[in-house]
Short mmCIF file of C-alpha atoms and ligand atoms in Angstrom, two decimals:
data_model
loop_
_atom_site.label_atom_id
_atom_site.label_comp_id
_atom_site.label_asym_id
_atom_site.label_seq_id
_atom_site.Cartn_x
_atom_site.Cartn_y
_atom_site.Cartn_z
CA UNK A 19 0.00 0.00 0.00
CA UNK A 20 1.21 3.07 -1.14
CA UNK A 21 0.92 6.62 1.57
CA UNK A 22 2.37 9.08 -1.27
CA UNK A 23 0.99 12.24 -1.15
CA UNK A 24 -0.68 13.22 -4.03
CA UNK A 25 0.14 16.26 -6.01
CA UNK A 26 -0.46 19.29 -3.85
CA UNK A 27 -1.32 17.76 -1.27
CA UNK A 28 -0.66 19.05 2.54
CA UNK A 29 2.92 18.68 4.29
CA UNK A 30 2.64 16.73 7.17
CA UNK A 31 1.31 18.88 9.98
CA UNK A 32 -0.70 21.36 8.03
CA UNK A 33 -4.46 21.45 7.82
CA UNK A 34 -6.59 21.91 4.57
CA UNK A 35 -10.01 23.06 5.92
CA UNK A 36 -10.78 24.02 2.62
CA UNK A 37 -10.63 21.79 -0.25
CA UNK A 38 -8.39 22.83 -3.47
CA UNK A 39 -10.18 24.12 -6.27
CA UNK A 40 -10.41 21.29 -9.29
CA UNK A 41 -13.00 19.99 -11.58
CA UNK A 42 -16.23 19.14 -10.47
CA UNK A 43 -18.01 15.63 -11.21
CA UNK A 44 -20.95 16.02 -13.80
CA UNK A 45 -24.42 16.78 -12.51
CA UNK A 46 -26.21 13.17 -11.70
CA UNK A 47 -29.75 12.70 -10.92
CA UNK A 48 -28.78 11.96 -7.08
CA UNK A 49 -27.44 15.83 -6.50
CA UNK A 50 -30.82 16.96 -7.27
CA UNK A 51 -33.63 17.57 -5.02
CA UNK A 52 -37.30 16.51 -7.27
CA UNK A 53 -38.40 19.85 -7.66
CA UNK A 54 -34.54 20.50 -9.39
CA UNK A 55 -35.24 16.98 -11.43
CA UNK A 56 -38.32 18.36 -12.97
CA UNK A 57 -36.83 21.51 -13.67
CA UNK A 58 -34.22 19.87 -15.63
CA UNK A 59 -36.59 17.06 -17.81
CA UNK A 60 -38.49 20.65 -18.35
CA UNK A 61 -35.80 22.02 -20.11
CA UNK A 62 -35.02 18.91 -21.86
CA UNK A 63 -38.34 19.03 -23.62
CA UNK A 64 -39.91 16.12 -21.75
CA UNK A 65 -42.94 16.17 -19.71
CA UNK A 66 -42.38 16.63 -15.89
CA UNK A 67 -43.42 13.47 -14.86
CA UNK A 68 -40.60 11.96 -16.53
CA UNK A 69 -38.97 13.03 -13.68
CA UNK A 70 -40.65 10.69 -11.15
CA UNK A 71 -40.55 7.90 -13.64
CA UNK A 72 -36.01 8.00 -14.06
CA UNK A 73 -36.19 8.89 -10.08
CA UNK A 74 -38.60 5.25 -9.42
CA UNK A 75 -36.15 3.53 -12.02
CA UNK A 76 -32.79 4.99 -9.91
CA UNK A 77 -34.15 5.07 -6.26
CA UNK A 78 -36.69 1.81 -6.36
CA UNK A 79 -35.34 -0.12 -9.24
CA UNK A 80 -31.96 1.04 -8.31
CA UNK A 81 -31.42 1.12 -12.04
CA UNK A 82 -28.90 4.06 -13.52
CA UNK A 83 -28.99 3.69 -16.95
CA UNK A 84 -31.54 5.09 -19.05
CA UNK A 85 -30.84 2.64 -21.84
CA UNK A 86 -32.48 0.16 -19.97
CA UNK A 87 -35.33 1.88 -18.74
CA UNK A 88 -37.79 0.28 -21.52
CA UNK A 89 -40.54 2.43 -20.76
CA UNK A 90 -39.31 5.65 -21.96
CA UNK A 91 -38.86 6.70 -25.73
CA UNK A 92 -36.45 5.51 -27.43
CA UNK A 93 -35.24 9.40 -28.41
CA UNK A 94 -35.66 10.82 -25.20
CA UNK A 95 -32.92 8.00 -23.43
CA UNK A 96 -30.10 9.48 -24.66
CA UNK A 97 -31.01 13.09 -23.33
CA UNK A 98 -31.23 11.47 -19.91
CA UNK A 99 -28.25 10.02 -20.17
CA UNK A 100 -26.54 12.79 -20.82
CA UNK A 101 -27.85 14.93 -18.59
CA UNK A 102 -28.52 13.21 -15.85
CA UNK A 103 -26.80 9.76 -15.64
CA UNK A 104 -23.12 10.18 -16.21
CA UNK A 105 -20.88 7.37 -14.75
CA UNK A 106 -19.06 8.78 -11.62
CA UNK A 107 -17.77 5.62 -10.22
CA UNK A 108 -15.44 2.98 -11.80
CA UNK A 109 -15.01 -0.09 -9.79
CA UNK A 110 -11.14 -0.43 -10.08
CA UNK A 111 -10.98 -3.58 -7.67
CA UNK A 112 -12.93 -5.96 -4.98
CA UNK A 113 -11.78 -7.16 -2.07
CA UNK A 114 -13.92 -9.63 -0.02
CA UNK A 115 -13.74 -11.40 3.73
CA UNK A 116 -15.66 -13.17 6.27
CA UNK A 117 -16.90 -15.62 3.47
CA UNK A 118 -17.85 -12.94 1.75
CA UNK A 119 -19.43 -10.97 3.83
CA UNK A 120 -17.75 -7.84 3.93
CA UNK A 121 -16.65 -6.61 0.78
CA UNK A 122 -14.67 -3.38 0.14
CA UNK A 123 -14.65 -2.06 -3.16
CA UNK A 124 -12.09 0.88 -4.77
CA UNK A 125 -13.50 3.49 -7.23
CA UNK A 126 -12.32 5.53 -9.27
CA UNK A 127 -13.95 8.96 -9.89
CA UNK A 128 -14.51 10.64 -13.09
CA UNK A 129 -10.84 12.91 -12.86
CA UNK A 130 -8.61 9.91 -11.29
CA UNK A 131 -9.20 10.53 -7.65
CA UNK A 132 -9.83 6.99 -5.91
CA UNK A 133 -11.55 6.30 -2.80
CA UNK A 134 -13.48 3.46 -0.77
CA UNK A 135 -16.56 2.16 0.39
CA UNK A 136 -17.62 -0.78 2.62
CA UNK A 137 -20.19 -3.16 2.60
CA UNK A 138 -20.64 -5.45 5.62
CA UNK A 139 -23.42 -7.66 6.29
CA UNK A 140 -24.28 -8.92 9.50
CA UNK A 141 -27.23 -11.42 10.11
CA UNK A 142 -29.47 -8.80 10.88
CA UNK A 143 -28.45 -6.10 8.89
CA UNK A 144 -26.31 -4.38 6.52
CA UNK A 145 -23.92 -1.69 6.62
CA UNK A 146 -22.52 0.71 3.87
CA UNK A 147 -19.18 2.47 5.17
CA UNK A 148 -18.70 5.11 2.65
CA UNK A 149 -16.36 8.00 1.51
CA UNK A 150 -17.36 11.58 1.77
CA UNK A 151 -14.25 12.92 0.30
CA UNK A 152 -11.26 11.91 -1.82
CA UNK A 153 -8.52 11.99 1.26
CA UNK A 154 -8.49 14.05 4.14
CA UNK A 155 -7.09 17.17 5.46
CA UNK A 156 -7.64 16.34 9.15
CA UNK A 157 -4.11 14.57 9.27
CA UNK A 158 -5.22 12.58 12.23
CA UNK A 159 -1.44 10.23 12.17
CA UNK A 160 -2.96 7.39 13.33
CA UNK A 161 -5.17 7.22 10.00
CA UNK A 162 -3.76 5.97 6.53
CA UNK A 163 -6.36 8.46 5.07
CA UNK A 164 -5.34 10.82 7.12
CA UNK A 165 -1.23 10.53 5.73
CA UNK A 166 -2.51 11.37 1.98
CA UNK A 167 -4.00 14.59 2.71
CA UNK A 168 -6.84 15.94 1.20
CA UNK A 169 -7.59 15.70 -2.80
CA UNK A 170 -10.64 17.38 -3.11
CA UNK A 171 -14.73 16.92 -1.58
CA UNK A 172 -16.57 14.20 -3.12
CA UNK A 173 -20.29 15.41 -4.83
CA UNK A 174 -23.73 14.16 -3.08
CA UNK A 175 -24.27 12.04 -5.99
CA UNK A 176 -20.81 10.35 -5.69
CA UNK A 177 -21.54 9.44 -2.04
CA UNK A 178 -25.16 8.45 -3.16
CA UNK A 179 -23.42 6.14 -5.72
CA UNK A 180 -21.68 4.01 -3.40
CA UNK A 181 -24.53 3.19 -1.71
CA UNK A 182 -26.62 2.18 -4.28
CA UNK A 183 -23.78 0.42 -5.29
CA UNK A 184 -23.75 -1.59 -2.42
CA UNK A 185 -27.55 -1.86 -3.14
CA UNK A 186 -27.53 -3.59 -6.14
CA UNK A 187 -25.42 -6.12 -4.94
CA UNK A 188 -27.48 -7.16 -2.73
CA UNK A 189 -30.85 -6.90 -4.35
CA UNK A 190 -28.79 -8.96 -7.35
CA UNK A 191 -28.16 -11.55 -4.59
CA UNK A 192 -24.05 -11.06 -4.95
CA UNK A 193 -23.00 -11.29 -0.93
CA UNK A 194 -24.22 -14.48 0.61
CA UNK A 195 -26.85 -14.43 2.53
CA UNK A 196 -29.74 -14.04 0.21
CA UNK A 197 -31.32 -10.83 -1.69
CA UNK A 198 -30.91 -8.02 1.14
CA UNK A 199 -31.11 -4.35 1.09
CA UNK A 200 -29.36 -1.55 3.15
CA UNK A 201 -30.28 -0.53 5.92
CA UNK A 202 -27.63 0.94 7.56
CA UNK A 203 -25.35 4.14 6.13
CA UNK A 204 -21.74 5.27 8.03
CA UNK A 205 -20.18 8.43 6.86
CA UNK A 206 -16.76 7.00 8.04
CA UNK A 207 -14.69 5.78 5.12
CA UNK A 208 -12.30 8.19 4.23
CA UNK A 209 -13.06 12.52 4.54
CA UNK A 210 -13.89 14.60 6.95
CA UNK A 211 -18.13 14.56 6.64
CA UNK A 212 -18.63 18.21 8.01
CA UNK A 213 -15.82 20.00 5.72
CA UNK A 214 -17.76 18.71 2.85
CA UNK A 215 -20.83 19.70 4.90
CA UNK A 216 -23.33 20.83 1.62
CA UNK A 217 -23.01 17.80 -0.28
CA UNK A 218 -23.23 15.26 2.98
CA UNK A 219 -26.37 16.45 3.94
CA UNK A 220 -27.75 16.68 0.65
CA UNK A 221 -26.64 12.78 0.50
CA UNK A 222 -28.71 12.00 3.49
CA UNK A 223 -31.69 13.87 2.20
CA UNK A 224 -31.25 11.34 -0.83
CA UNK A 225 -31.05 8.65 1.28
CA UNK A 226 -33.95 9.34 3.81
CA UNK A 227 -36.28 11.15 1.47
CA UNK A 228 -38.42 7.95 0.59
CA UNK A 229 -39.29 7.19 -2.90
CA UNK A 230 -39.13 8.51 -5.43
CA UNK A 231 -37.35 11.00 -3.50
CA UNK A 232 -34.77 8.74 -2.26
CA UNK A 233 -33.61 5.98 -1.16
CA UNK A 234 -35.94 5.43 2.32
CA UNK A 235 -33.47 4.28 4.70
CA UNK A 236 -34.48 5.11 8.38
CA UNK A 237 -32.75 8.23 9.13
CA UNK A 238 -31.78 5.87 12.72
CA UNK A 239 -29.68 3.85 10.57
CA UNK A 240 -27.86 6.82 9.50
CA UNK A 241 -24.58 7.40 11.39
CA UNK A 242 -22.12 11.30 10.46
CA UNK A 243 -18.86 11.00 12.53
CA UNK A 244 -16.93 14.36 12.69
CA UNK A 245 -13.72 14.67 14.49
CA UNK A 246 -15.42 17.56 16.08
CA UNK A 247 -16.33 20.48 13.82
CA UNK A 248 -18.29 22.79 16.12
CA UNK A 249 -20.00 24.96 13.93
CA UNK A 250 -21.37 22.42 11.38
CA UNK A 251 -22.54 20.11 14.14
CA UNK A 252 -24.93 22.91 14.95
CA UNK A 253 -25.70 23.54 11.63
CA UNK A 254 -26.64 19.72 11.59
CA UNK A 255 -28.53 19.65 14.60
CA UNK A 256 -30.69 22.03 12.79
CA UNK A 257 -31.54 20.12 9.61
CA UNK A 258 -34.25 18.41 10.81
CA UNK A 259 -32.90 14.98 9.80
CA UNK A 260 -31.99 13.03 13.08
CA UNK A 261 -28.97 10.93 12.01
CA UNK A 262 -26.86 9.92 15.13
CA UNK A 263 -23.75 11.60 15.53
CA UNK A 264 -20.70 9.64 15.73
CA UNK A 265 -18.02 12.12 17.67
CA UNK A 266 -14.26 10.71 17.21
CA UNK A 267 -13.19 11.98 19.91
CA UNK A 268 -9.60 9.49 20.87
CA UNK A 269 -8.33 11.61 24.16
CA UNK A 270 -10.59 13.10 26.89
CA UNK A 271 -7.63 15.78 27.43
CA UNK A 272 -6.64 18.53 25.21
CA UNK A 273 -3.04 18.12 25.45
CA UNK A 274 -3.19 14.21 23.94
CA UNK A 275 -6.13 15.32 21.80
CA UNK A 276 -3.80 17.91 19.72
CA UNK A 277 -1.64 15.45 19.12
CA UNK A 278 -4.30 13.00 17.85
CA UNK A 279 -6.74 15.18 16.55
CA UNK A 280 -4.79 18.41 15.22
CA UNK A 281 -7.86 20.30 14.36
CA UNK A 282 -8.62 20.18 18.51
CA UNK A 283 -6.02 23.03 18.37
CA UNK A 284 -9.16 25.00 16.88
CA UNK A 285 -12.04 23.47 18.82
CA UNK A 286 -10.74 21.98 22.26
CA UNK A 287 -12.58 18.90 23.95
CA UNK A 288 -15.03 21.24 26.20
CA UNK A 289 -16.01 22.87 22.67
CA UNK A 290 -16.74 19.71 20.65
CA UNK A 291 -18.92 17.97 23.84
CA UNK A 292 -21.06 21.24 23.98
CA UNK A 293 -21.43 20.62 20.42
CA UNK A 294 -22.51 17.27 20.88
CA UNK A 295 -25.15 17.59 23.60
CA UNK A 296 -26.41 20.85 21.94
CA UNK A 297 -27.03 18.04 18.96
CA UNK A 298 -28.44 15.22 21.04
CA UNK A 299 -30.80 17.62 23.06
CA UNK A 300 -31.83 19.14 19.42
CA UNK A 301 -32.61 15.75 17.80
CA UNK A 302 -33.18 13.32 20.83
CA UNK A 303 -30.40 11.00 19.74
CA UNK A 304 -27.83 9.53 21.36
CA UNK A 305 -24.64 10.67 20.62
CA UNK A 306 -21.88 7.94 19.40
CA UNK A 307 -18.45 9.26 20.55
CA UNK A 308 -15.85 6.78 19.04
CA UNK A 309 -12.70 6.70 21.06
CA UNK A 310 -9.43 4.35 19.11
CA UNK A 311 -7.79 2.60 21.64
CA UNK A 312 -3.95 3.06 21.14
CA UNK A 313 -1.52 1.31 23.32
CA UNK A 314 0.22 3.71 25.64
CA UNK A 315 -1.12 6.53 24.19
CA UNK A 316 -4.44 7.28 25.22
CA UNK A 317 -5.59 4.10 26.96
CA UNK A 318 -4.97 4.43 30.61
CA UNK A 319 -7.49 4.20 33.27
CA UNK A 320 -7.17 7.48 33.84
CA UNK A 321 -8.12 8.81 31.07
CA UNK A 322 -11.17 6.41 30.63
CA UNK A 323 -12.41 8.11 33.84
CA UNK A 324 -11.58 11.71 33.07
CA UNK A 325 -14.05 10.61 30.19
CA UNK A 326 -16.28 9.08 32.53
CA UNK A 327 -16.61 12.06 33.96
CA UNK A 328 -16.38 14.17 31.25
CA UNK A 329 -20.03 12.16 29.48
CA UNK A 330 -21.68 10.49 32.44
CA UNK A 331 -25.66 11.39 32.97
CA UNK A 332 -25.76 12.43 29.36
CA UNK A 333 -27.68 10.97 26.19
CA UNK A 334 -24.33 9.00 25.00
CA UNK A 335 -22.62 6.08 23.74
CA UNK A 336 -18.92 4.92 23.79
CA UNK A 337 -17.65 2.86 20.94
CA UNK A 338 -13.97 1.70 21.73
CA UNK A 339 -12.36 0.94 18.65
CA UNK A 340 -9.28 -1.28 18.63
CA UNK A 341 -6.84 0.56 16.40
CA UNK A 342 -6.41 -0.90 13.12
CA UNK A 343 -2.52 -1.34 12.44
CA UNK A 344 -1.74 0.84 8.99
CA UNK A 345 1.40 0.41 7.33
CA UNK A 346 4.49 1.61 8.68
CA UNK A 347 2.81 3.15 11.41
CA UNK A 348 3.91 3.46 15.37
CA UNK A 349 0.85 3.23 16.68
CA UNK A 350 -0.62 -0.09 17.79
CA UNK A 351 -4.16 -1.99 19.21
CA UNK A 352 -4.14 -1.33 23.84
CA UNK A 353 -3.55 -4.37 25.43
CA UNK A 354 -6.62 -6.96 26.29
CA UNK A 355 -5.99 -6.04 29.74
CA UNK A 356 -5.91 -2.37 29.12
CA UNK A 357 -8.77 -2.17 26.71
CA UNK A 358 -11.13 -4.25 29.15
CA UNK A 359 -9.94 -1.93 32.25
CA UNK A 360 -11.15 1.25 30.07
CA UNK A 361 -14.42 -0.30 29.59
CA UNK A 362 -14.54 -1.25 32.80
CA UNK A 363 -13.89 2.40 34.09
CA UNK A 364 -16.56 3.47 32.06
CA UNK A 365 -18.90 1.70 33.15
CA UNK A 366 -18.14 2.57 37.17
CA UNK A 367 -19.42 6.09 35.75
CA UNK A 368 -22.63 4.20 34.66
CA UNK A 369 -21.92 5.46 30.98
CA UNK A 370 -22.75 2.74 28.05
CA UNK A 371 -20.02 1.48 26.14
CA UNK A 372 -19.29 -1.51 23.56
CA UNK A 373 -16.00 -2.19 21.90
CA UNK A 374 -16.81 -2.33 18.25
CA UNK A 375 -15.73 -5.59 16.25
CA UNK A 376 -12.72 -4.96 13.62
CA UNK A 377 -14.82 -6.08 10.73
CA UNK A 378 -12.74 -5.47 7.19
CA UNK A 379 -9.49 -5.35 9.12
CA UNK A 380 -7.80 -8.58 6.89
CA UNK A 381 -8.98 -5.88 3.92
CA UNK A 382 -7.86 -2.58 5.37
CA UNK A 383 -11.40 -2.02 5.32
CA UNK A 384 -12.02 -1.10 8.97
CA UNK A 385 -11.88 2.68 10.05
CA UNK A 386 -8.49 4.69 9.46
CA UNK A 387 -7.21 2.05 7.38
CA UNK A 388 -9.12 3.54 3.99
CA UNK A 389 -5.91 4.40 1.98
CA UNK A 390 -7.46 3.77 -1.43
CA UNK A 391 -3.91 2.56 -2.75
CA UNK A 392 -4.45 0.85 -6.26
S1 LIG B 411 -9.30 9.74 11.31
FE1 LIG B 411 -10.96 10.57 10.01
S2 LIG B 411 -10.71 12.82 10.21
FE2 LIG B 411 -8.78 11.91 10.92
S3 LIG B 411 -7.46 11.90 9.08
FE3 LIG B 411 -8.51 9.89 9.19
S4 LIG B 411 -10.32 10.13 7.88
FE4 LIG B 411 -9.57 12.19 8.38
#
């Protein structure tokens, strides 16, 4: 696996907040809300409700190509093609585990930028991990995505993509298990969700917004983690769409936290929590915080207290993540020992916590390890 950093991307150390101007992907039927999707078929000539019919074929049928979509004219196909279905994702390669189970798949995007998504299935659900921008300017240096830096902010319909994607294979009864659908959505492949805050949310309109709309999937099975971007997390609590918030928080203490987090030398620890309650009181969900335990580093009992202390009596979960080794890197998983003395800590200060299972890690598939290396 390669960790080169692409043409202009960040030194080591330096943050890109704001993504570097390039090409954007063509316009796709996913960016647009229904009222834009009529507009559009309006100006193609074609009668409004054309517009419900390609969004039934995409959303329902989970079909993209207008080709194939046997009940339109012949002559009016092509328009729609053109204008609305352009291919922004090129599977470049598959990689599958746990018998198939889990299956992470590289794309490549319509100016050469690659990134990943995740599809895990579990016996009572399924799970699409996917990318909300190409890189990451967060340079977190525990994360592989983090070491690339940032190569520009994916579009709604790209993220869409993936998970319909991930749809189709499973309507088309390609991961064992039996024809399946997706029910679950995590905005934690590789980016930064709230620096590429317009076209995320517009995503999980697409996905919530039932048919023709959208895709339908229960806004609950919708998870945005931030490494703690204060103002957009209010901006998201006001949306009206009550997706739970997934915090990566890795160090109750501002002194580790820079060091783990660098953009907690903008928004300390007290900052991001505020944040976080000021979302979970706004949209009555509990808030995820995701902590990576990293041996020596910020997996001593003390620390799981001062965090104890830091979330007890509010609406909150703690999801200990066992750091997934990335290539070259110092940092390793906590100890058994030490990882079940942090949850027990925790749960002394009554607060809820589960150690999340390291699905995709034989794949580099599990979180931080998204490097998208061809
Ligand atoms: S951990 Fe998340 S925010 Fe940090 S560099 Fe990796 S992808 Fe970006």
């Amino acid at each position: 696996m390669s960790t080169a950093r692409p043409t202009g991307a960040p030194a080591p150390g330096q943050l890109t907040f704001v993504a570097p101007r390039r090409a954007k992907p063509a316009r796709h039927l996913a960016d647009l809300t229904m009222a834009e999707r009529r507009a559009v078929v309006a100006e193609l000539g074609e009668k409004p409700f054309r517009a419900d019919q390609l969004s039934r074929h995409y959303f329902e049928r989970l079909n993209g190509d207008p080709e194939l979509m046997t009940d339109l004219p012949a002559a009016s196909r092509e328009r729609f093609t053109a204008a609305l279905f352009p291919r922004l994702l090129t599977s470049v390669r598959e990689q599958t585990t746990d018998g198939g189970t889990t299956r992470k798949t590289l794309w490549r995007l319509f100016d050469g930028a690659l990134v990943e998504s995740v599809l895990m299935r579990y016996s009572d659900r399924t799970t699409m991990c996917v990318s909300s921008q190409a890189g990451c300017g967060m340079n977190c240096p525990f994360c592989a995505t983090g070491q690339a830096g940032l190569t520009r902010n994916m579009s709604t319909a790209e993220i869409v993509e993936q998970v319909v994607a991930g749809a189709r294979a499973l309507a088309a009864n390609e991961v064992p298990g039996g024809p399946g659908r997706v029910g679950n959505v995590v905005f934690m492949g590789m980016g930064e969700p709230l620096a590429n805050y317009k076209a995320v949310v517009g995503a999980v309109r697409r996905l919530v917004e039932p048919a023709p709309h959208g895709l339908g999937i229960s806004a609950r099975g919708v998870t945005v983690s931030t490494v703690g971007l204060v103002p957009a997390i209010g901006r998201l609590a006001g949306e009206g769409l009550p997706v739970t918030l997934a915090v990566s928080l890795h160090a109750p203490d501002d002194e580790l936290r820079d060091t783990l987090v660098p953009i907690n030398t903008r928004w300390k620890v007290a900052e991001v929590l505020d944040a976080a309650w000021g979302y979970a009181a706004a949209t009555r969900r509990r808030v995820s915080i995701e902590y990576a335990l990293i041996k020596d580093v910020n997996d001593q009992e003390w620390r799981a207290d001062l965090l104890g202390r830091l979330i007890k009596n509010k609406l909150v979960h703690v999801n200990l993540i066992p750091l997934n080794p990335t290539p070259g890197s110092k940092w390793t998983a906590s100890r058994p020992e030490d990882e079940r003395a942090f949850v027990r800590r925790l749960e002394f200060h009554g607060v809820p916590v589960t150690v999340r299972d390291t699905r995709g890690r034989e794949i580099d598939g599990a979180c931080g390890q998204l490097a998208a290396a061809e």
